[in-house]
Short mmCIF file of N, CA, C and O in Angstrom, two decimals:
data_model
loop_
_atom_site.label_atom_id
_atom_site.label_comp_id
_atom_site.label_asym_id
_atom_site.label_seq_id
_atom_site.Cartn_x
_atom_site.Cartn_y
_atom_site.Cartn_z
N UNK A 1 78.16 -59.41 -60.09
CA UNK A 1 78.48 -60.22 -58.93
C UNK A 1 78.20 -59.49 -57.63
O UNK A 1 77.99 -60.14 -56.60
N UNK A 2 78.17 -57.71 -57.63
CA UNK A 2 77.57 -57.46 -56.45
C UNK A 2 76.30 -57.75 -55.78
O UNK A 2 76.01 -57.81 -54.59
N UNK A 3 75.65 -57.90 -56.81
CA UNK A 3 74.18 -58.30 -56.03
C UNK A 3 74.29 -59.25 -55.59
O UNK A 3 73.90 -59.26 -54.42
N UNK A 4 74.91 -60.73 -56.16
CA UNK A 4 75.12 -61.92 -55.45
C UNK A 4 75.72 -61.38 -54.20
O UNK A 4 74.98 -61.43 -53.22
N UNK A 5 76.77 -60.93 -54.06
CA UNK A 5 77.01 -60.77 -52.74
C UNK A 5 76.34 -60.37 -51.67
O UNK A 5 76.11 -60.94 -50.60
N UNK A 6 75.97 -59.09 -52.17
CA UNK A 6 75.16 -58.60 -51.01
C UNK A 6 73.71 -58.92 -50.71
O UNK A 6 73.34 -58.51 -49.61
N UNK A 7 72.77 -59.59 -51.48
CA UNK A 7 71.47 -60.41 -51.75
C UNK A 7 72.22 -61.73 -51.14
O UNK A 7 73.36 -62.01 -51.52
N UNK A 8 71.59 -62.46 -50.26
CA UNK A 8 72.07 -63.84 -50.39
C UNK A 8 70.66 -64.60 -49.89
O UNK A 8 69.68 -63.97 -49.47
N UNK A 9 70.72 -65.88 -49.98
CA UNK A 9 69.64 -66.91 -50.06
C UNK A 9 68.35 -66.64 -51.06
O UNK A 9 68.54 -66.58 -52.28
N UNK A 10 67.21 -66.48 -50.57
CA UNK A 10 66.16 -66.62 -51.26
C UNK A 10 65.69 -65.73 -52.23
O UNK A 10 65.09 -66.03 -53.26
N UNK A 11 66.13 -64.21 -51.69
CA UNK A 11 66.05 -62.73 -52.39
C UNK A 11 66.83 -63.11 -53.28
O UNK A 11 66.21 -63.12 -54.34
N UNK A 12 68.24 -63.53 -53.47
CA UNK A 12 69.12 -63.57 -54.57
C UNK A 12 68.26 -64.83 -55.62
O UNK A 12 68.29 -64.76 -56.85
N UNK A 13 67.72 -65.64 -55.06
CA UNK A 13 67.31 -66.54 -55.83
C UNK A 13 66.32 -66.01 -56.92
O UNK A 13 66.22 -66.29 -58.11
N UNK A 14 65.59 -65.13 -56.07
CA UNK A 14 64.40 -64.69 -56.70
C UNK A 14 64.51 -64.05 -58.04
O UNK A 14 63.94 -64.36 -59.08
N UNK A 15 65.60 -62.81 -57.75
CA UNK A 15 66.60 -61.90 -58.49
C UNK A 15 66.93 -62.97 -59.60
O UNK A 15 66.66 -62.56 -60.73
N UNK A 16 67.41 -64.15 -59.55
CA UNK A 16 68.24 -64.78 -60.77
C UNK A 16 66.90 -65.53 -61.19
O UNK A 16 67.21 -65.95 -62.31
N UNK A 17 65.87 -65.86 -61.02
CA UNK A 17 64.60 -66.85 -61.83
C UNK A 17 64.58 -66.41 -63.10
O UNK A 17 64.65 -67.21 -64.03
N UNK A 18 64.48 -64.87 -63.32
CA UNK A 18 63.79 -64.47 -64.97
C UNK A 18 65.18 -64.60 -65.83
O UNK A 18 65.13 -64.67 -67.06
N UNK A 19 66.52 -64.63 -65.04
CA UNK A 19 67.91 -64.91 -66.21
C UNK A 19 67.95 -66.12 -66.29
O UNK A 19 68.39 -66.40 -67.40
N UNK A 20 67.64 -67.32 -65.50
CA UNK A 20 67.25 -68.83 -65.89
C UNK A 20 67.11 -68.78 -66.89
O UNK A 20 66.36 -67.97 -67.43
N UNK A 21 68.01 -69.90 -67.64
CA UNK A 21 67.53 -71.10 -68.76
C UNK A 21 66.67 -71.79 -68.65
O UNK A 21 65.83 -71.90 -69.54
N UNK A 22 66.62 -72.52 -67.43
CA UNK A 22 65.71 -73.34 -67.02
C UNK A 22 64.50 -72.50 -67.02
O UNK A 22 64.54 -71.31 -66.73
N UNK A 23 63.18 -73.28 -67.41
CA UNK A 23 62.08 -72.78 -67.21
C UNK A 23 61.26 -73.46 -65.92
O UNK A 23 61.14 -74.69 -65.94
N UNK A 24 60.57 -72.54 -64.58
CA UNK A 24 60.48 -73.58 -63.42
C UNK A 24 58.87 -73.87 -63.67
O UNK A 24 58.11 -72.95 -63.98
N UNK A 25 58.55 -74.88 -63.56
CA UNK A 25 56.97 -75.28 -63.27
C UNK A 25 56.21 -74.52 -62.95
O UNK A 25 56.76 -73.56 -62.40
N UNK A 26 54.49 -74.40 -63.04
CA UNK A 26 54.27 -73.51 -62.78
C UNK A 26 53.10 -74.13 -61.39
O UNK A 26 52.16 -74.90 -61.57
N UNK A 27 53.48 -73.61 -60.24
CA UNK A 27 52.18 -74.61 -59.03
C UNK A 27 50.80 -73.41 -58.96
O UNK A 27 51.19 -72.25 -58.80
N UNK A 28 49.72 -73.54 -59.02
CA UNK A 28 49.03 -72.92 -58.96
C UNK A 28 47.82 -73.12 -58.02
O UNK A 28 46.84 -73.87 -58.02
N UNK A 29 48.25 -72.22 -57.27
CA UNK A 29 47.29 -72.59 -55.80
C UNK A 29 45.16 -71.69 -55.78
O UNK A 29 44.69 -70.57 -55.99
N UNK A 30 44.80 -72.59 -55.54
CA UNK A 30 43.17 -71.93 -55.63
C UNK A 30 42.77 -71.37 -54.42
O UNK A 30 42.37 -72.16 -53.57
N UNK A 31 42.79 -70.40 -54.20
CA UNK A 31 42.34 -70.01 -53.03
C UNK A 31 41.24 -68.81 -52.58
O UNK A 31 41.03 -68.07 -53.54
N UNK A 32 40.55 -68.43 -51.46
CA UNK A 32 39.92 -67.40 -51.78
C UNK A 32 40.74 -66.51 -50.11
O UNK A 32 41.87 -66.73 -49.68
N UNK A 33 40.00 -65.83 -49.67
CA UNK A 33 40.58 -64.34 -48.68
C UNK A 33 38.91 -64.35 -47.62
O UNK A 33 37.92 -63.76 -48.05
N UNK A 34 38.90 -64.95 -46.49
CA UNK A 34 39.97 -65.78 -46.31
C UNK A 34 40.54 -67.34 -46.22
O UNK A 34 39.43 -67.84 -46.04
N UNK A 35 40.89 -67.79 -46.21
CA UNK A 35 41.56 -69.06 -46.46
C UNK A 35 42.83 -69.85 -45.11
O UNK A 35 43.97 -69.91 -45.58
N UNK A 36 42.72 -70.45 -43.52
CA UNK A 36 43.36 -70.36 -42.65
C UNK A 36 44.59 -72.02 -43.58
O UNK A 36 45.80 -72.27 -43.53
N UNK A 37 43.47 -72.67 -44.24
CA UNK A 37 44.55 -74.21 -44.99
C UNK A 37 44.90 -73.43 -45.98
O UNK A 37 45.63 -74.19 -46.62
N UNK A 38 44.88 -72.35 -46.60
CA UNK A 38 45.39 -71.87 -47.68
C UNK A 38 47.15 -71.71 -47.27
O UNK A 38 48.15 -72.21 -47.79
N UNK A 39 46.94 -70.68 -45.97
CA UNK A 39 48.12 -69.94 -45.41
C UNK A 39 48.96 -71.13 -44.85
O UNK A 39 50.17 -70.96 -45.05
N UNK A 40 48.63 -72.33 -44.17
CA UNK A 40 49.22 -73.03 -43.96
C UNK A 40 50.02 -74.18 -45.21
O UNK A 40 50.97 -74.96 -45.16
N UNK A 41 49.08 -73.79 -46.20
CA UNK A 41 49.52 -74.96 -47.29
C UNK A 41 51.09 -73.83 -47.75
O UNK A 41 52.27 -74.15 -47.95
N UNK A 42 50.53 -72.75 -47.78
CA UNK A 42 51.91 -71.84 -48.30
C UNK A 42 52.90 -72.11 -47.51
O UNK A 42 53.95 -72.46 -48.05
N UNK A 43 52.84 -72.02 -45.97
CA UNK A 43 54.17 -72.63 -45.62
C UNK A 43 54.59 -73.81 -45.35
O UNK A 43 55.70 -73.98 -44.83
N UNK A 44 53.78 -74.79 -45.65
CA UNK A 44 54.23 -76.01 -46.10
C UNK A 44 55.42 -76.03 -47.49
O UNK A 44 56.44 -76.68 -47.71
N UNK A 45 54.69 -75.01 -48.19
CA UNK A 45 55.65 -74.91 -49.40
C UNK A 45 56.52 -74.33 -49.53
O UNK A 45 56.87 -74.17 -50.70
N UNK A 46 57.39 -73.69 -48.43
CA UNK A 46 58.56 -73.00 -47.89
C UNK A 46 59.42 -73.70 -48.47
O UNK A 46 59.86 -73.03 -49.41
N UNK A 47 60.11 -75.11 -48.39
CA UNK A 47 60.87 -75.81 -48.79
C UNK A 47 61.06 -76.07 -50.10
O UNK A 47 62.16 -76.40 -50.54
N UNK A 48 60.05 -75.94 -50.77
CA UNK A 48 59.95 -76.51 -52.04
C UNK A 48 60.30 -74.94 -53.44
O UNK A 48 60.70 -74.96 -54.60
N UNK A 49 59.89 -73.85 -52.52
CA UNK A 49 59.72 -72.58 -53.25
C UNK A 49 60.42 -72.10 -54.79
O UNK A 49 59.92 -71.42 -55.68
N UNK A 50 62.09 -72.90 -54.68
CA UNK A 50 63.06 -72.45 -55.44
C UNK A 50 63.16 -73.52 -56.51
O UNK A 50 64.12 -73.58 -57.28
N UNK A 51 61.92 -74.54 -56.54
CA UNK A 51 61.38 -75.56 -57.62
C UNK A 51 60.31 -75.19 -58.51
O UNK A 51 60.08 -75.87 -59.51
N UNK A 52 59.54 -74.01 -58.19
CA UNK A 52 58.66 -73.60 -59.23
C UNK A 52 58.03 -72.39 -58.72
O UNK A 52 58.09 -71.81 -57.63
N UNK A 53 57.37 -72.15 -59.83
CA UNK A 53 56.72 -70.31 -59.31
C UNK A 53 55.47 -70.97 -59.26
O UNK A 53 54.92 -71.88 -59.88
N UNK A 54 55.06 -69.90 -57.88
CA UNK A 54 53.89 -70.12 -57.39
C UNK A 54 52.56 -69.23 -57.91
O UNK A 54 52.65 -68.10 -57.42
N UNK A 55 51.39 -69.37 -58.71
CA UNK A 55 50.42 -68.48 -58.81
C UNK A 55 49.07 -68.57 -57.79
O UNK A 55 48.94 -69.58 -57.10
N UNK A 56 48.39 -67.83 -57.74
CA UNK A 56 47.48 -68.06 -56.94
C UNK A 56 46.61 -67.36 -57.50
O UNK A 56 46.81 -66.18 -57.79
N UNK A 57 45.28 -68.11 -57.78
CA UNK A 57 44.12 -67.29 -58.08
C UNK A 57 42.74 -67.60 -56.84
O UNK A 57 42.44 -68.60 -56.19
N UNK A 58 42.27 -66.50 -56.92
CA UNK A 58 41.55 -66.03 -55.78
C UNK A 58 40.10 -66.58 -56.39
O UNK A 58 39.79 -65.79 -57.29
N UNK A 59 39.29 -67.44 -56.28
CA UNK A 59 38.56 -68.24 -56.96
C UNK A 59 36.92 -67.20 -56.49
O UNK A 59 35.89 -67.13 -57.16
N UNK A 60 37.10 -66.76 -55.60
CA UNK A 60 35.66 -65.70 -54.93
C UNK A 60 35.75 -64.25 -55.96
O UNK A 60 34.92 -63.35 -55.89
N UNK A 61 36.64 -64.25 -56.66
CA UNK A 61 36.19 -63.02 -57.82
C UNK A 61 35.84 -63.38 -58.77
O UNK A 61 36.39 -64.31 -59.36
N UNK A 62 34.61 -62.63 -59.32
CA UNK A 62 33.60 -62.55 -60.47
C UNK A 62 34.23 -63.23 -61.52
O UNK A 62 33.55 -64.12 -62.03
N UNK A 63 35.30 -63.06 -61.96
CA UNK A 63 36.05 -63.61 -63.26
C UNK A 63 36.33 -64.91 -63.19
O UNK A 63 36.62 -65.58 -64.18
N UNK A 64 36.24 -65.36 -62.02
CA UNK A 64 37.12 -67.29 -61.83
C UNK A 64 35.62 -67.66 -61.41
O UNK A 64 35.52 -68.37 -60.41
N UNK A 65 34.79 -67.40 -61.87
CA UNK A 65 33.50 -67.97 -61.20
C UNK A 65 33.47 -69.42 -61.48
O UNK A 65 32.89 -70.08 -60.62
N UNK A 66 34.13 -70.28 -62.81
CA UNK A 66 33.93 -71.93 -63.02
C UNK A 66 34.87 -72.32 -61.83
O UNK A 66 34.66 -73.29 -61.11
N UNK A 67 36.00 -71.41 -61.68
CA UNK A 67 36.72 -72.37 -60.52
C UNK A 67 36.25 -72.12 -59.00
O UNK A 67 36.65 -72.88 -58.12
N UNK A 68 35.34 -70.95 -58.70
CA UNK A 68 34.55 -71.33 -57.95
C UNK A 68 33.31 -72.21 -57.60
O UNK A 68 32.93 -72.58 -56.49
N UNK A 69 32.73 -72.49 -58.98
CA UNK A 69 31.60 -73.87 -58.71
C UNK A 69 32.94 -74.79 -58.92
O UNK A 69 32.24 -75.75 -58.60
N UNK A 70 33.69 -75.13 -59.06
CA UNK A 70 34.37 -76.45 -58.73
C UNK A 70 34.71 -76.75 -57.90
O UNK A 70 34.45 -77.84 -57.41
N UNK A 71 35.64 -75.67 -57.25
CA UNK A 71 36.57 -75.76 -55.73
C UNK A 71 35.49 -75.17 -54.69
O UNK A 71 35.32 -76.12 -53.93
N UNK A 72 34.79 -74.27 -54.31
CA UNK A 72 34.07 -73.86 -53.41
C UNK A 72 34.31 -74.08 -51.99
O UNK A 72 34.53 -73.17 -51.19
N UNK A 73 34.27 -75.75 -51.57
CA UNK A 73 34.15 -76.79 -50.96
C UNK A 73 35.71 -77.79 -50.69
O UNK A 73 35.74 -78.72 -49.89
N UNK A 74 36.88 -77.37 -51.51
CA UNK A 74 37.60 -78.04 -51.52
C UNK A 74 39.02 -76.93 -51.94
O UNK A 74 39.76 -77.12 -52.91
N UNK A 75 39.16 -75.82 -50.97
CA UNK A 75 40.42 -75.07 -51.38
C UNK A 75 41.29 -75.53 -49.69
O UNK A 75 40.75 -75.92 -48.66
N UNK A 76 42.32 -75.38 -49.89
CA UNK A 76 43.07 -74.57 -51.04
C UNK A 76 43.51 -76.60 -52.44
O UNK A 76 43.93 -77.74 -52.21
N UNK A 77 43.01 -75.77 -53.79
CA UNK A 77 43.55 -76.89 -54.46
C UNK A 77 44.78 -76.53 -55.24
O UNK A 77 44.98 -75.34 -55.50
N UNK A 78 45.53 -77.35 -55.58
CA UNK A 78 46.67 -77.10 -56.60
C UNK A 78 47.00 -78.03 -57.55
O UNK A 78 47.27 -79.23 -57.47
N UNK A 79 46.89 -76.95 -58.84
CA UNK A 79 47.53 -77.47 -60.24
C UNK A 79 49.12 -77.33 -60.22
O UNK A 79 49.62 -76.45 -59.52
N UNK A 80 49.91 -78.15 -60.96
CA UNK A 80 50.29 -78.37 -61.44
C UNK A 80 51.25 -78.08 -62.75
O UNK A 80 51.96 -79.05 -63.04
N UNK A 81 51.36 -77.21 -63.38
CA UNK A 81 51.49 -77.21 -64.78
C UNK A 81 50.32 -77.03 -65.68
O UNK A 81 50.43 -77.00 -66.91
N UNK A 82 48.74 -76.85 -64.76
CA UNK A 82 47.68 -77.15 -65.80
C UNK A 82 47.13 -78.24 -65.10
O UNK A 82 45.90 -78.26 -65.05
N UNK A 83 47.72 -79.09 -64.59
CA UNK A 83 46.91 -80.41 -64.34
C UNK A 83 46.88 -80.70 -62.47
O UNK A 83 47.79 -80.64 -61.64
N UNK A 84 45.58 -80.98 -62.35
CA UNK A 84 45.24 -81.03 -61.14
C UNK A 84 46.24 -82.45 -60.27
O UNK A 84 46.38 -83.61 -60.67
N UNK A 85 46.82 -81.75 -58.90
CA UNK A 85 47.68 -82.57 -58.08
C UNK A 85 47.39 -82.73 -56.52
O UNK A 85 47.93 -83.49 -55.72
N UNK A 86 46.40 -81.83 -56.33
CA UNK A 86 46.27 -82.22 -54.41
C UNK A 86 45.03 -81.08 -54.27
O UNK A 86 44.92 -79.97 -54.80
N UNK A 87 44.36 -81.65 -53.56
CA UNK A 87 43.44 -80.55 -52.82
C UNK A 87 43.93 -81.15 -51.57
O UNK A 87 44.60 -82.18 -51.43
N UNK A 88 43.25 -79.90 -50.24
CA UNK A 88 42.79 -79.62 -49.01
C UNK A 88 44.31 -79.74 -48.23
O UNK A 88 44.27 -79.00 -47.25
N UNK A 89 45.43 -80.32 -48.32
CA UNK A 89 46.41 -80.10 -47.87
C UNK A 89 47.99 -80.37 -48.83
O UNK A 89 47.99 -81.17 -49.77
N UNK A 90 48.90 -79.83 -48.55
CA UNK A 90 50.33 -80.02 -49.48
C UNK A 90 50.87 -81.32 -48.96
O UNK A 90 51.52 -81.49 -47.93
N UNK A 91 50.49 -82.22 -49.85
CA UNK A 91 51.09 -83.70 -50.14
C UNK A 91 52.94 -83.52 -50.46
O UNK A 91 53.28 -83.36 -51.63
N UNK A 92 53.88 -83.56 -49.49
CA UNK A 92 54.84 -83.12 -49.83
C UNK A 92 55.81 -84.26 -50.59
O UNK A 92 56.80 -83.97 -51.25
N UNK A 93 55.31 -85.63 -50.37
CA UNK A 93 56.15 -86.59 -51.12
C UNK A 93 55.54 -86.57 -52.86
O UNK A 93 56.26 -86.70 -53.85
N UNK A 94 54.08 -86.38 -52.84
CA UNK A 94 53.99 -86.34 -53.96
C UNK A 94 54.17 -85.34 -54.79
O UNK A 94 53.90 -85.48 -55.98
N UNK A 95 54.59 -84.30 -54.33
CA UNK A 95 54.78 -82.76 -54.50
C UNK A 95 56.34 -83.05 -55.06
O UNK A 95 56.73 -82.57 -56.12
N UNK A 96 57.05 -83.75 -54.34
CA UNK A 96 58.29 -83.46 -54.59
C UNK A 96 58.51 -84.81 -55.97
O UNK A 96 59.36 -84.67 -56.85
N UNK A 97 57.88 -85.62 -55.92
CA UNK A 97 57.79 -86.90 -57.02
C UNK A 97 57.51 -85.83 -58.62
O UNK A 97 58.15 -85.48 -59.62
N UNK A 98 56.29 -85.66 -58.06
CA UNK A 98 55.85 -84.56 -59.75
C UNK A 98 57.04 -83.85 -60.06
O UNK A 98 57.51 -84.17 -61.15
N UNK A 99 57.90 -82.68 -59.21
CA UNK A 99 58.53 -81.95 -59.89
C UNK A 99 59.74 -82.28 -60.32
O UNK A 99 60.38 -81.68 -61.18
N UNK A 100 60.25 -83.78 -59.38
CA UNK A 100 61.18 -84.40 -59.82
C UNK A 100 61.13 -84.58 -61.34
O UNK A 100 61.94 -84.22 -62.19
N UNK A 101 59.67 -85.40 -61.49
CA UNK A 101 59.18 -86.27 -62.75
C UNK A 101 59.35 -84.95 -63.72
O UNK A 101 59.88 -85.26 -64.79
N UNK A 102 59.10 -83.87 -63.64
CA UNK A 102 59.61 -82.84 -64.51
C UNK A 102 60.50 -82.10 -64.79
O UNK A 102 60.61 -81.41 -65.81
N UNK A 103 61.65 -82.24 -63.37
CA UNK A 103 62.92 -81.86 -63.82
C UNK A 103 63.47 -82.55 -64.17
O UNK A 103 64.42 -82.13 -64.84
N UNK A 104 63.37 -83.72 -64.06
CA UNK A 104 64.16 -85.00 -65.01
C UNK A 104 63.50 -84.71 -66.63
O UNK A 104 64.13 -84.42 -67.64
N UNK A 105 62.73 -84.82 -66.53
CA UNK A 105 61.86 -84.67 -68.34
C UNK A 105 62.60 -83.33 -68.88
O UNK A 105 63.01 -83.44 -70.04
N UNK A 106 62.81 -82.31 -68.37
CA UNK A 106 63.90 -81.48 -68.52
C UNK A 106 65.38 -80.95 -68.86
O UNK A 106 66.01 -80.05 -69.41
N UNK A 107 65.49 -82.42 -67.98
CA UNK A 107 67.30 -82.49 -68.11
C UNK A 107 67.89 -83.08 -69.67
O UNK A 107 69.10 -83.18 -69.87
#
């Protein structure tokens, strides 16, 4: 209980994700370096943060080269769980509909 105390808001949140039961969604943002709608889509997603873990793959390195001929032209995009949900900006009603639709499928 000390860390709760002395950690509070988002740091403490962070701290308790991997002792979750709950397992959180996974959003996965496409992006490359640099990216000015990338940085803005991230803090669009300020609000939403403590609903799922965020990954980000950097689509301009040698290894993601298919998701660079896909996205090239259309970052920052974001999956989903796996499944494609928004390119070029954070759709926040439908953002918040999907993870609903999966924390309910959850409950």
């Amino acid at each position: 209980m000390f860390v709760l105390k002395t950690l509070c808001g988002p740091a403490a949140l962070q701290l308790l994700r991997p002792f979750s039961t709950k397992t959180l969604p996974t959003l996965t943002l496409f992006t490359k370096s640099p990216c000015p709608l990338c940085d803005e889509a991230k803090e669009v997603l300020q609000p939403f943060k403590h609903r799922f873990v965020l990954q980000q793959v950097d689509i301009s390195l040698p290894e993601n080269k298919l998701w660079w001929d896909k996205y090239k032209w259309d970052i920052p995009v974001f999956h989903l769980n796996g499944q494609f949900a928004m390119k070029h900006r954070v759709d926040m009603v439908l953002l918040d509909k999907l993870l609903q639709d999966i924390e309910v499928k959850k409950a």
